[in-house]
Short mmCIF file of C-alpha atoms in Angstrom, two decimals:
data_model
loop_
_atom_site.label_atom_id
_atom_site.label_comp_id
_atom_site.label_asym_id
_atom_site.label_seq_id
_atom_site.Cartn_x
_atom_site.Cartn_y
_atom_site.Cartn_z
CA UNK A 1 -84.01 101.86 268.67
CA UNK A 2 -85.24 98.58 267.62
CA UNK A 3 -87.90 99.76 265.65
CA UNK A 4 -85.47 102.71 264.21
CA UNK A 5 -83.04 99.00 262.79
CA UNK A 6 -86.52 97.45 261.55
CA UNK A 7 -87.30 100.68 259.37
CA UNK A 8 -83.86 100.57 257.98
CA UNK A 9 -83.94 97.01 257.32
CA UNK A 10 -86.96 97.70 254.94
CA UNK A 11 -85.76 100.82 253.61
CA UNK A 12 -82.84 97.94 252.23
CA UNK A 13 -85.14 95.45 251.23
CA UNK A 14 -86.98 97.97 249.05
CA UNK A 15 -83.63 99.82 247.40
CA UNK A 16 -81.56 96.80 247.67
CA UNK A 17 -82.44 95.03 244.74
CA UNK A 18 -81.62 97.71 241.69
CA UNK A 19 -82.32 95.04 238.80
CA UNK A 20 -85.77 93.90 240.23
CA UNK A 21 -88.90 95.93 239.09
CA UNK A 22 -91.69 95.26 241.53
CA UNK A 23 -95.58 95.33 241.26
CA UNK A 24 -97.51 97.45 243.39
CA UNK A 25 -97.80 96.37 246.66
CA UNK A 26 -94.91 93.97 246.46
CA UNK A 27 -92.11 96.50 248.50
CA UNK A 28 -89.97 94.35 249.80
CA UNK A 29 -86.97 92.59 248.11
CA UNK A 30 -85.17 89.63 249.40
CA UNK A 31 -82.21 88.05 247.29
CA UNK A 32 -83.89 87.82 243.29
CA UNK A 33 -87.38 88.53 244.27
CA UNK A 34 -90.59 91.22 245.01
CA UNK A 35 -92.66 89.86 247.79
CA UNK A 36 -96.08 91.38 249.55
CA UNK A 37 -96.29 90.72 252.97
CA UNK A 38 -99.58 91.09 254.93
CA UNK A 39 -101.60 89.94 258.01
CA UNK A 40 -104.41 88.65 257.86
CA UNK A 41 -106.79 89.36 260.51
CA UNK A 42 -109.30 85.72 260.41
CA UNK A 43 -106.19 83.71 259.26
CA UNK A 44 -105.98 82.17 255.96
CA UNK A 45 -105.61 78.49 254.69
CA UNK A 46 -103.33 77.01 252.11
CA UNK A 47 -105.07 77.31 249.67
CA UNK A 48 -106.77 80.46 250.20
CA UNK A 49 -103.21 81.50 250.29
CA UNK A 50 -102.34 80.16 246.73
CA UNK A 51 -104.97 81.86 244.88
CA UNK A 52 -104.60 85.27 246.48
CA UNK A 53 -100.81 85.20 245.34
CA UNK A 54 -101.97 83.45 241.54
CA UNK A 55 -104.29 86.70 241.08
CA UNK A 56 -101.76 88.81 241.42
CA UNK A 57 -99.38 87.01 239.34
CA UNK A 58 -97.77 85.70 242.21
CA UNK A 59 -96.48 82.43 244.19
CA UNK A 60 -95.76 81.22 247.77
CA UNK A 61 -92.70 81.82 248.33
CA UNK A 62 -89.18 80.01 247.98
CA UNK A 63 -86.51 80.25 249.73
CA UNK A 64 -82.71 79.15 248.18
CA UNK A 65 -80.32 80.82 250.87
CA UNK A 66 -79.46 81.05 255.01
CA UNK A 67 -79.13 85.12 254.37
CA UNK A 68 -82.69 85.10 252.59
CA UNK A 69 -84.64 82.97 255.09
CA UNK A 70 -83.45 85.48 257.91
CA UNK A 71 -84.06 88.70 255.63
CA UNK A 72 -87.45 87.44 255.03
CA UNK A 73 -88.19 86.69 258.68
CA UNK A 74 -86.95 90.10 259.70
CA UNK A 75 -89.63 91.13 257.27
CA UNK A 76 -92.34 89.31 257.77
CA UNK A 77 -91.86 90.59 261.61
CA UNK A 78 -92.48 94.15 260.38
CA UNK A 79 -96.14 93.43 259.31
CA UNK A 80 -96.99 90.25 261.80
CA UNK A 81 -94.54 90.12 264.67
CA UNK A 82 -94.04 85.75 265.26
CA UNK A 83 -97.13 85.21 262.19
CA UNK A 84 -96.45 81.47 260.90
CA UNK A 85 -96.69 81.86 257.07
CA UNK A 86 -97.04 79.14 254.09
CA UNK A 87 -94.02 78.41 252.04
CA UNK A 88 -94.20 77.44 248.44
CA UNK A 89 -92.88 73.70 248.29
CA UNK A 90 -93.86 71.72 245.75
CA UNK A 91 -93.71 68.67 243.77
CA UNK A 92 -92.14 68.88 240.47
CA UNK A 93 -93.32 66.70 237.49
CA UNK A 94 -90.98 64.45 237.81
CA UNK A 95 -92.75 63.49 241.59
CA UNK A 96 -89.44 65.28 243.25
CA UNK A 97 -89.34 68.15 245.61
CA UNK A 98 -89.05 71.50 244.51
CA UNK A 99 -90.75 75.20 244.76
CA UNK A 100 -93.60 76.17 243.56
CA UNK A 101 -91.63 78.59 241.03
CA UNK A 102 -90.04 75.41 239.32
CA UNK A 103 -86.54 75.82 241.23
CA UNK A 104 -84.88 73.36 243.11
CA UNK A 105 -85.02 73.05 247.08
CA UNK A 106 -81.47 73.65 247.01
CA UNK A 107 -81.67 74.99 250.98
CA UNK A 108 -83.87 73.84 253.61
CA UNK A 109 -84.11 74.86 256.94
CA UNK A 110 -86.10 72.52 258.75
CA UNK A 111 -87.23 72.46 262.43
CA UNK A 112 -85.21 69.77 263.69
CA UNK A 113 -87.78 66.66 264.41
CA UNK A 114 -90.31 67.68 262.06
CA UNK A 115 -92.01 65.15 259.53
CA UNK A 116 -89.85 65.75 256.27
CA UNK A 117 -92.34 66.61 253.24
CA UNK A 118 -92.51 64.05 250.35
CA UNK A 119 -95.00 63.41 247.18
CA UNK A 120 -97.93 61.66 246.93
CA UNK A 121 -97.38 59.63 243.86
CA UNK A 122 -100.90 60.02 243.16
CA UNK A 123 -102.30 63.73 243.86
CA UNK A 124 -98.37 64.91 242.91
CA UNK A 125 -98.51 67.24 246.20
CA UNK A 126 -96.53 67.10 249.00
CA UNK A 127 -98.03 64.78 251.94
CA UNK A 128 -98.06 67.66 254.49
CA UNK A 129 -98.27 71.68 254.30
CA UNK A 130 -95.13 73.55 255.37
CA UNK A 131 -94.83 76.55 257.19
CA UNK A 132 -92.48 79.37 258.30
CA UNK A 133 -92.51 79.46 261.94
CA UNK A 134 -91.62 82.96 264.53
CA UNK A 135 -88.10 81.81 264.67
CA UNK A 136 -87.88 80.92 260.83
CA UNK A 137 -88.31 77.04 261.06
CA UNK A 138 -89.82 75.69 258.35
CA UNK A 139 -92.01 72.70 259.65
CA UNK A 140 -95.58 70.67 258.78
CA UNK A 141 -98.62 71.92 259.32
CA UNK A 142 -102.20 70.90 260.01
CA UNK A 143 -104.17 70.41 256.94
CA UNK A 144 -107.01 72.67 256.63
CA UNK A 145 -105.23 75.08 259.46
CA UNK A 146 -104.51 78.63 258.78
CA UNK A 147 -102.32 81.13 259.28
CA UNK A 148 -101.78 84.77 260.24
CA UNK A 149 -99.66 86.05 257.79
CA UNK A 150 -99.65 85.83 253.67
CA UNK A 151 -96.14 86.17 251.72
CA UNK A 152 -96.66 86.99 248.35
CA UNK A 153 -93.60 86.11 246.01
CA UNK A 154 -94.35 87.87 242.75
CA UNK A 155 -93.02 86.02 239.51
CA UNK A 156 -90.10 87.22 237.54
CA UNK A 157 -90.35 88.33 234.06
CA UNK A 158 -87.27 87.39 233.23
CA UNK A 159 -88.22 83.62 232.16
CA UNK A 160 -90.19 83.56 229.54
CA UNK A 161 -92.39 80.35 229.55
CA UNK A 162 -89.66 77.73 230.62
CA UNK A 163 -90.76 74.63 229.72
CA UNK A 164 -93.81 75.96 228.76
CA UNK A 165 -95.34 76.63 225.51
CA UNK A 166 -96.07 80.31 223.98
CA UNK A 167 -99.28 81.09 222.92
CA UNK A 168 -100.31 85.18 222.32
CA UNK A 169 -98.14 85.84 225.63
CA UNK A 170 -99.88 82.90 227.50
CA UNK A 171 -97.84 79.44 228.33
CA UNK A 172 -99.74 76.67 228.27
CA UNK A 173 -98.55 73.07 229.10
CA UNK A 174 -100.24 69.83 228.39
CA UNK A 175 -99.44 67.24 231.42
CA UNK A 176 -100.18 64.10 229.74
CA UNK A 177 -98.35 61.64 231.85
CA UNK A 178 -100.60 62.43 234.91
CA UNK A 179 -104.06 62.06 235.85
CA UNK A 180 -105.82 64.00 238.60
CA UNK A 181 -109.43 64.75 239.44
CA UNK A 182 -110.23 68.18 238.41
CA UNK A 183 -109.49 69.64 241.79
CA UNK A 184 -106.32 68.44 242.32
CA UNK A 185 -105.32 69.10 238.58
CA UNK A 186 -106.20 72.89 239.56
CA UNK A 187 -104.65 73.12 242.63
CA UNK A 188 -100.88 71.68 241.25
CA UNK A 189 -101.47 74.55 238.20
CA UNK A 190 -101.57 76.87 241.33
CA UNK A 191 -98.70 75.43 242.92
CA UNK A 192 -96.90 76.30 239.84
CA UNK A 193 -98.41 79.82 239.51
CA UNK A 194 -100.89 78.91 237.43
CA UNK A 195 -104.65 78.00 236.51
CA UNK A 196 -105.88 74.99 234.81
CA UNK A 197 -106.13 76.75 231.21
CA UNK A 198 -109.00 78.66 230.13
CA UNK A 199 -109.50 79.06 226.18
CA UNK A 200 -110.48 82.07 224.40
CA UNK A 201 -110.42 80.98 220.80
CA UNK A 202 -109.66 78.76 218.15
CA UNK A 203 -106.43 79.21 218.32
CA UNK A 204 -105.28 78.41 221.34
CA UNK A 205 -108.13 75.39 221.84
CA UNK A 206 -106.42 74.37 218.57
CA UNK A 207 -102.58 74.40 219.87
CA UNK A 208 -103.29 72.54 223.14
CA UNK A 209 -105.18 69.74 220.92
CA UNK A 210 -101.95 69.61 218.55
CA UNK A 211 -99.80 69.84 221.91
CA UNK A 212 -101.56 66.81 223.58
CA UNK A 213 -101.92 64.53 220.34
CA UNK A 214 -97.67 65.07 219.94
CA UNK A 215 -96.99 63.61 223.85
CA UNK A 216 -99.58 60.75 222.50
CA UNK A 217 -102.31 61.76 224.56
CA UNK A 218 -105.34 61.21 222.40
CA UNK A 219 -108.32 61.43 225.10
CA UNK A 220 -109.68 64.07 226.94
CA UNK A 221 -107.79 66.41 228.92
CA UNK A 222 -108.98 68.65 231.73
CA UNK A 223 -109.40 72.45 230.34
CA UNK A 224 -110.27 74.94 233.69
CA UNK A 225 -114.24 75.47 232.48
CA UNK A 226 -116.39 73.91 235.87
CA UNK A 227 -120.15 74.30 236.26
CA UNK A 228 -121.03 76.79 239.66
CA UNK A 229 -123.82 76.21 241.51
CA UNK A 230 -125.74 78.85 239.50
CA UNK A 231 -125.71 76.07 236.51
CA UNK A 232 -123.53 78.56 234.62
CA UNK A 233 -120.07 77.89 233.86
CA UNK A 234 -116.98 79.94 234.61
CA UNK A 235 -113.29 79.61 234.26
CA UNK A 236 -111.04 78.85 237.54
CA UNK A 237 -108.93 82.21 236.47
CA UNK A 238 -111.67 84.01 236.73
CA UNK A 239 -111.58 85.15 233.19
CA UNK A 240 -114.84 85.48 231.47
CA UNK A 241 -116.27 83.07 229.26
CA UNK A 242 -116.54 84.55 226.12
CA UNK A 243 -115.90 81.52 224.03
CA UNK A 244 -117.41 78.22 224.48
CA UNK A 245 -116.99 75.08 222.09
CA UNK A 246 -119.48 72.42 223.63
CA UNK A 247 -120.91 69.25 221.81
CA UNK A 248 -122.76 68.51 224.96
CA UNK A 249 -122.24 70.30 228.49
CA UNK A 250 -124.43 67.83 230.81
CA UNK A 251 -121.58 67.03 233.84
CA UNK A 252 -119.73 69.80 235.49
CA UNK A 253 -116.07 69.65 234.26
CA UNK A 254 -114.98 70.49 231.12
CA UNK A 255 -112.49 68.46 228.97
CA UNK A 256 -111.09 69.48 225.21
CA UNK A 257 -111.21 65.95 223.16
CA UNK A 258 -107.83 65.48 221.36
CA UNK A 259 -109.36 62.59 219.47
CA UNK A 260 -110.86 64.61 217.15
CA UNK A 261 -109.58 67.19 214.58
CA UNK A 262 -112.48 69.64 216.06
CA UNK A 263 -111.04 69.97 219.42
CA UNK A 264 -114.72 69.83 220.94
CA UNK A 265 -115.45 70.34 224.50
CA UNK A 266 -117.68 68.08 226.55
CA UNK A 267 -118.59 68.44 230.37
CA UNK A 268 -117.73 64.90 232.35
CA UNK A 269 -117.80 64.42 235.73
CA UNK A 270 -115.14 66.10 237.86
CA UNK A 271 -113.64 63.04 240.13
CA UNK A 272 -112.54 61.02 237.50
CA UNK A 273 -108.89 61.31 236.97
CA UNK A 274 -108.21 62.74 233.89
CA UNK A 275 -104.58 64.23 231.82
CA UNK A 276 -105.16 68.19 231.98
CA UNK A 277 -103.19 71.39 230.42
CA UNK A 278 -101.77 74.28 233.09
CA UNK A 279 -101.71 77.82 231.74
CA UNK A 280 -100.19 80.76 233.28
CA UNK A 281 -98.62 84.40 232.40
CA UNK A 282 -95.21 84.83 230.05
CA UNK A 283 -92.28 85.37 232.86
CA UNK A 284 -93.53 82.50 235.23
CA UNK A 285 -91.09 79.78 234.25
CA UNK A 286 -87.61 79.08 234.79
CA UNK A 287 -85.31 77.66 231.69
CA UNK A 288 -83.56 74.52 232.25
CA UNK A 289 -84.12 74.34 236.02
CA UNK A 290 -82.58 70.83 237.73
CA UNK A 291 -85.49 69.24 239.36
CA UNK A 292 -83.40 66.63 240.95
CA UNK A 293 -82.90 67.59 244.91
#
């Protein structure tokens, strides 16, 4: 009998949802949104988890109602019975709480005596990892711990670029008024379902030069270009590089110079703290979203 319920719960979550188009893979509807639920076998760290879910054009997940955090238990229990899972919360730009999708933590559901996240004012990520527990707790986790289940929130295309800027279907967004090494800069563009941006052409190398120099950022911003261990250089998207505009390539991180009209690239060292541009897919951002909570 139970497992007769279970079957018809997800037989709901899939049909439930008539306005929602879903990837493949992503079956299961809770509330507004697709999500992919799986176990994984070995276990899985954060942020592990984060760029499985960016490749697919997907987040961690969020979670805005009581009725959603027990629909999405009930269905993370149908692939990994009691798995603990990470949830997507974030730190906005403003240094405030959020989700990872840009909308506000506007429900929580907290195990009671558990550390409360906050920001760190200088990586802009929250102080501890959070977690969905068996019984649907959220609480802090371990650092470097993992986990035995991934949930996959795939991104809506229903919000354009947000606050975002449109380039050839690509939204690209210059964060001026922070600076981050280059692996922290990459890791908050994953935390809101993005990459650190990858450039393919004049064009767009061009727009995120003009984009920088209007917030008064005239220095070099970090572009997602890093140097592998092969010595050859590859973009943290994964996209190839098919278009490269070096003056001189001798560190390992690549930065666009807004100081100059040519928008050249140069390759600096990766731990200094630097302004940097996110990029990710049209449909990832939400309009005119309250980041207060």
């Amino acid at each position: 009998m139970a497992k007769l319920v279970a079957l018809i719960f997800l037989a709901v979550c899939i049909l439930g949802v008539d306005s929602l188009v879903c990837q493949l893979g992503y079956n299961v509807t809770v509330g507004d949104h697709c999500y992919k639920i799986q176990y994984i076998e070995h276990g899985l760290e954060k942020a592990d988890a984060k760029e499985r879910c960016a490749k697919e054009n997907a987040i961690l997940p969020s979670i805005h109602s009581e009725e959603d955090n027990a629909d999405l238990l009930a269905a993370r229990d149908l692939q990994c019975l009691n798995c603990f899972a990470f949830l997507g919360i974030a730190c906005t730009e403003e240094g405030k709480l959020g989700w990872g999708d840009g909308s506000p933590l506007d429900y929580t559901h907290f195990w009671p005596g558990s550390f409360l996240p906050s920001c760190d004012p200088k990586t802009f990520e929250t102080t501890d990892d959070f977690i969905f527990t068996d019984k649907g707790y959220w609480r802090d986790f371990a650092d470097g711990s993992s986990v035995g289940a991934l949930i996959c929130q795939q991104v809506n295309q229903d919000y354009g670029c947000g606050d975002f800027d449109e380039v050839d279907d690509q939204c690209y967004k210059v964060f001026g008024n922070k600076r981050m090494q280059f692996n922290d800069a990459e890791n908050y563009c994953q935390e809101i379902g993005g990459h650190l941006a990858s450039l393919h052409d004049d064009k767009t190398s061009d727009f995120i030069r003009r984009s920088a120099v209007s917030q008064g950022v005239v220095e070099p911003i970090f572009i997602g270009l890093e140097r592998m261990a092969s010595g050859d250089f590859e973009w943290t998207d994964g996209s190839k590089p098919d278009y490269i505009n070096f003056a001189s390539s001798d560190g390992s991180c690549a930065v666009l110079h807004t100081e100059s009209t040519l928008g050249f690239w140069t390759a600096e060292a990766c731990d200094v703290p630097k302004p940097f541009v996110c990029e990710r897919k049209n449909g990832t951002g939400y309009d005119n979203v309250n980041y207060e909570v």
